[in-house]
């Protein structure tokens, strides 16, 4: 490698660093969206059940959610570059095994390991990026959100659904190579070396039990011993998790943040907006291909009105939140999401894409109006030095919300259809079940709008949206601290709870 070391100079090192991290971040975020349009092909090729497809999504989001904060902590202790490289290797190897999966069990297990790799990569990725660049220069996640369905559709249609996982391998090789050349090691020497392993274990067990009960409840029977045991186990596990977090020295979740109503409202909103987004994307991808007969690429392209609205409206929403405060933007955004989901509740076997288009556009606008103000509300509720911890909690709730969205929507769907096998459901049964699920999800989104309006405060003179977006990224507190030094002191959670 020293043969090419002269290509890296002090002047261009940050650009090499940005390239390496953006490759990795793009890969992580792409896997949040790229799989949805491949679900019908996976179902047909592997003979997957509805619950099997749900676990294909939830295996990734769940392991990602529960290990995200731990990944950031391990990077602070052992070195962010080291943890990043470790995560990339895990992600690449599990992507290869996902592409080689012979059955749905192999695929789900590979997706779980992918989530572990992503959880180790992402905190270090964001720390390293925001250390060299302000938040406004790192819009990779928005790009991945926009192109994910199209990339997934094109690869599935013209190559194979397995190619969406193989795509990660050359990207990972590029990220590792650039990191070894350009990225300097960094860690946080001000923190101790404690890791909340007990909290990780309890939260993982509780959430897995809850999701498993929701996914399998219709098949096993909601009154069965297994489901009741899982639900009781989830409740006991969550109670034990809270008890542990209140006592350990370095908790995964600092529950004192929740005494601030802005932060509490923001994390509930984060859960609900992700619940809505992943749940609707999951089943609309199946609907457009299995019922309307679109190819994977045609289905992926038809998601673009939603994703492009998110990319285009989100920056505007951030500026509006700076000026007017986040409360009414969040309330309006989730109200629009609710209207979108309600419009999807009326879809039919012979609906055209023009019937779906207004709902897709409203969904993107609503999500965009919600996400950036939600982040600002959460980050402005805590002191700057706690921004990294708070961001881990916010991100965890977003990922958990996505898992719950797929699981709950799937449970409603399966209960309405009366089967866990796609082949046994008629097109009319499919759309009736989908309509019922979307109607209930619309009610959840409307409830989220009410939560946002009641809990989130009006505008306060705190951090700008740009600074809050930087602070939400692990290691990205520098921009926020600069504003504090300039005299715009953010409100700590303990001060704003009154």
mmCIF file with all atom_site columns, C-alpha atoms in Angstrom, residues 116-198:
data_model
loop_
_atom_site.group_PDB
_atom_site.id
_atom_site.type_symbol
_atom_site.label_atom_id
_atom_site.label_alt_id
_atom_site.label_comp_id
_atom_site.label_asym_id
_atom_site.label_entity_id
_atom_site.label_seq_id
_atom_site.pdbx_PDB_ins_code
_atom_site.Cartn_x
_atom_site.Cartn_y
_atom_site.Cartn_z
_atom_site.occupancy
_atom_site.B_iso_or_equiv
_atom_site.pdbx_formal_charge
_atom_site.auth_seq_id
_atom_site.auth_comp_id
_atom_site.auth_asym_id
_atom_site.auth_atom_id
_atom_site.pdbx_PDB_model_num
ATOM 1  C CA . UNK A 1 116 ? -24.774 -6.143  13.018  1.00 0.00 ? 116 UNK A CA 1
ATOM 2  C CA . UNK A 1 117 ? -22.215 -4.964  10.476  1.00 0.00 ? 117 UNK A CA 1
ATOM 3  C CA . UNK A 1 118 ? -24.248 -1.837  9.699   1.00 0.00 ? 118 UNK A CA 1
ATOM 4  C CA . UNK A 1 119 ? -24.544 -1.005  13.412  1.00 0.00 ? 119 UNK A CA 1
ATOM 5  C CA . UNK A 1 120 ? -20.761 -1.156  13.774  1.00 0.00 ? 120 UNK A CA 1
ATOM 6  C CA . UNK A 1 121 ? -20.152 0.851   10.605  1.00 0.00 ? 121 UNK A CA 1
ATOM 7  C CA . UNK A 1 122 ? -22.673 3.662   10.770  1.00 0.00 ? 122 UNK A CA 1
ATOM 8  C CA . UNK A 1 123 ? -21.630 5.494   13.974  1.00 0.00 ? 123 UNK A CA 1
ATOM 9  C CA . UNK A 1 124 ? -17.996 5.518   12.872  1.00 0.00 ? 124 UNK A CA 1
ATOM 10 C CA . UNK A 1 125 ? -18.983 6.555   9.338   1.00 0.00 ? 125 UNK A CA 1
ATOM 11 C CA . UNK A 1 126 ? -20.947 9.565   10.555  1.00 0.00 ? 126 UNK A CA 1
ATOM 12 C CA . UNK A 1 127 ? -18.305 10.507  13.120  1.00 0.00 ? 127 UNK A CA 1
ATOM 13 C CA . UNK A 1 128 ? -15.558 10.562  10.511  1.00 0.00 ? 128 UNK A CA 1
ATOM 14 C CA . UNK A 1 129 ? -17.637 12.437  7.917   1.00 0.00 ? 129 UNK A CA 1
ATOM 15 C CA . UNK A 1 130 ? -18.858 15.149  10.277  1.00 0.00 ? 130 UNK A CA 1
ATOM 16 C CA . UNK A 1 131 ? -15.366 15.585  11.678  1.00 0.00 ? 131 UNK A CA 1
ATOM 17 C CA . UNK A 1 132 ? -14.216 16.811  8.253   1.00 0.00 ? 132 UNK A CA 1
ATOM 18 C CA . UNK A 1 133 ? -17.362 18.270  6.710   1.00 0.00 ? 133 UNK A CA 1
ATOM 19 C CA . UNK A 1 134 ? -20.431 20.180  7.904   1.00 0.00 ? 134 UNK A CA 1
ATOM 20 C CA . UNK A 1 135 ? -23.738 18.360  7.790   1.00 0.00 ? 135 UNK A CA 1
ATOM 21 C CA . UNK A 1 136 ? -24.793 20.135  4.603   1.00 0.00 ? 136 UNK A CA 1
ATOM 22 C CA . UNK A 1 137 ? -22.084 18.357  2.604   1.00 0.00 ? 137 UNK A CA 1
ATOM 23 C CA . UNK A 1 138 ? -23.176 14.830  3.488   1.00 0.00 ? 138 UNK A CA 1
ATOM 24 C CA . UNK A 1 139 ? -26.507 14.044  1.818   1.00 0.00 ? 139 UNK A CA 1
ATOM 25 C CA . UNK A 1 140 ? -25.690 10.468  0.942   1.00 0.00 ? 140 UNK A CA 1
ATOM 26 C CA . UNK A 1 141 ? -28.521 8.893   2.912   1.00 0.00 ? 141 UNK A CA 1
ATOM 27 C CA . UNK A 1 142 ? -31.091 10.946  0.992   1.00 0.00 ? 142 UNK A CA 1
ATOM 28 C CA . UNK A 1 143 ? -29.569 9.832   -2.313  1.00 0.00 ? 143 UNK A CA 1
ATOM 29 C CA . UNK A 1 144 ? -29.696 6.181   -1.233  1.00 0.00 ? 144 UNK A CA 1
ATOM 30 C CA . UNK A 1 145 ? -33.331 6.594   -0.218  1.00 0.00 ? 145 UNK A CA 1
ATOM 31 C CA . UNK A 1 146 ? -34.184 7.979   -3.656  1.00 0.00 ? 146 UNK A CA 1
ATOM 32 C CA . UNK A 1 147 ? -32.322 5.479   -5.835  1.00 0.00 ? 147 UNK A CA 1
ATOM 33 C CA . UNK A 1 148 ? -32.749 2.372   -3.655  1.00 0.00 ? 148 UNK A CA 1
ATOM 34 C CA . UNK A 1 149 ? -36.062 1.138   -5.122  1.00 0.00 ? 149 UNK A CA 1
ATOM 35 C CA . UNK A 1 150 ? -34.897 1.824   -8.688  1.00 0.00 ? 150 UNK A CA 1
ATOM 36 C CA . UNK A 1 151 ? -31.545 0.075   -8.208  1.00 0.00 ? 151 UNK A CA 1
ATOM 37 C CA . UNK A 1 152 ? -33.249 -2.849  -6.514  1.00 0.00 ? 152 UNK A CA 1
ATOM 38 C CA . UNK A 1 153 ? -35.835 -3.100  -9.280  1.00 0.00 ? 153 UNK A CA 1
ATOM 39 C CA . UNK A 1 154 ? -33.296 -2.915  -12.095 1.00 0.00 ? 154 UNK A CA 1
ATOM 40 C CA . UNK A 1 155 ? -30.985 -5.544  -10.594 1.00 0.00 ? 155 UNK A CA 1
ATOM 41 C CA . UNK A 1 156 ? -33.870 -7.859  -9.722  1.00 0.00 ? 156 UNK A CA 1
ATOM 42 C CA . UNK A 1 157 ? -35.411 -7.615  -13.180 1.00 0.00 ? 157 UNK A CA 1
ATOM 43 C CA . UNK A 1 158 ? -32.290 -7.740  -15.354 1.00 0.00 ? 158 UNK A CA 1
ATOM 44 C CA . UNK A 1 159 ? -29.915 -9.835  -13.217 1.00 0.00 ? 159 UNK A CA 1
ATOM 45 C CA . UNK A 1 160 ? -31.394 -11.469 -10.117 1.00 0.00 ? 160 UNK A CA 1
ATOM 46 C CA . UNK A 1 161 ? -32.631 -10.501 -6.667  1.00 0.00 ? 161 UNK A CA 1
ATOM 47 C CA . UNK A 1 162 ? -29.355 -11.961 -5.419  1.00 0.00 ? 162 UNK A CA 1
ATOM 48 C CA . UNK A 1 163 ? -27.483 -9.182  -7.231  1.00 0.00 ? 163 UNK A CA 1
ATOM 49 C CA . UNK A 1 164 ? -28.825 -6.573  -4.782  1.00 0.00 ? 164 UNK A CA 1
ATOM 50 C CA . UNK A 1 165 ? -26.662 -8.222  -2.123  1.00 0.00 ? 165 UNK A CA 1
ATOM 51 C CA . UNK A 1 166 ? -23.663 -8.925  -4.358  1.00 0.00 ? 166 UNK A CA 1
ATOM 52 C CA . UNK A 1 167 ? -23.590 -5.201  -5.194  1.00 0.00 ? 167 UNK A CA 1
ATOM 53 C CA . UNK A 1 168 ? -22.367 -4.535  -1.658  1.00 0.00 ? 168 UNK A CA 1
ATOM 54 C CA . UNK A 1 169 ? -19.173 -6.540  -2.110  1.00 0.00 ? 169 UNK A CA 1
ATOM 55 C CA . UNK A 1 170 ? -17.278 -4.253  -4.566  1.00 0.00 ? 170 UNK A CA 1
ATOM 56 C CA . UNK A 1 171 ? -18.565 -1.204  -2.667  1.00 0.00 ? 171 UNK A CA 1
ATOM 57 C CA . UNK A 1 172 ? -17.193 -2.667  0.558   1.00 0.00 ? 172 UNK A CA 1
ATOM 58 C CA . UNK A 1 173 ? -13.837 -3.411  -1.066  1.00 0.00 ? 173 UNK A CA 1
ATOM 59 C CA . UNK A 1 174 ? -13.608 0.204   -2.236  1.00 0.00 ? 174 UNK A CA 1
ATOM 60 C CA . UNK A 1 175 ? -14.526 1.528   1.207   1.00 0.00 ? 175 UNK A CA 1
ATOM 61 C CA . UNK A 1 176 ? -11.930 -0.667  2.945   1.00 0.00 ? 176 UNK A CA 1
ATOM 62 C CA . UNK A 1 177 ? -9.183  0.242   0.474   1.00 0.00 ? 177 UNK A CA 1
ATOM 63 C CA . UNK A 1 178 ? -9.805  3.977   0.715   1.00 0.00 ? 178 UNK A CA 1
ATOM 64 C CA . UNK A 1 179 ? -10.051 3.797   4.520   1.00 0.00 ? 179 UNK A CA 1
ATOM 65 C CA . UNK A 1 180 ? -6.740  1.998   4.894   1.00 0.00 ? 180 UNK A CA 1
ATOM 66 C CA . UNK A 1 181 ? -5.048  4.693   2.785   1.00 0.00 ? 181 UNK A CA 1
ATOM 67 C CA . UNK A 1 182 ? -6.780  7.866   3.874   1.00 0.00 ? 182 UNK A CA 1
ATOM 68 C CA . UNK A 1 183 ? -8.645  7.607   7.174   1.00 0.00 ? 183 UNK A CA 1
ATOM 69 C CA . UNK A 1 184 ? -6.765  8.345   10.367  1.00 0.00 ? 184 UNK A CA 1
ATOM 70 C CA . UNK A 1 185 ? -7.671  6.491   13.531  1.00 0.00 ? 185 UNK A CA 1
ATOM 71 C CA . UNK A 1 186 ? -9.644  8.411   16.132  1.00 0.00 ? 186 UNK A CA 1
ATOM 72 C CA . UNK A 1 187 ? -11.316 7.610   19.432  1.00 0.00 ? 187 UNK A CA 1
ATOM 73 C CA . UNK A 1 188 ? -12.828 9.423   22.379  1.00 0.00 ? 188 UNK A CA 1
ATOM 74 C CA . UNK A 1 189 ? -10.263 9.370   25.170  1.00 0.00 ? 189 UNK A CA 1
ATOM 75 C CA . UNK A 1 190 ? -12.621 11.173  27.550  1.00 0.00 ? 190 UNK A CA 1
ATOM 76 C CA . UNK A 1 191 ? -14.958 8.199   27.950  1.00 0.00 ? 191 UNK A CA 1
ATOM 77 C CA . UNK A 1 192 ? -14.500 5.101   30.057  1.00 0.00 ? 192 UNK A CA 1
ATOM 78 C CA . UNK A 1 193 ? -14.294 1.630   28.594  1.00 0.00 ? 193 UNK A CA 1
ATOM 79 C CA . UNK A 1 194 ? -17.615 0.324   29.913  1.00 0.00 ? 194 UNK A CA 1
ATOM 80 C CA . UNK A 1 195 ? -20.106 -1.202  27.472  1.00 0.00 ? 195 UNK A CA 1
ATOM 81 C CA . UNK A 1 196 ? -23.697 -1.918  28.473  1.00 0.00 ? 196 UNK A CA 1
ATOM 82 C CA . UNK A 1 197 ? -23.745 -5.578  27.426  1.00 0.00 ? 197 UNK A CA 1
ATOM 83 C CA . UNK A 1 198 ? -26.597 -6.412  29.824  1.00 0.00 ? 198 UNK A CA 1
#
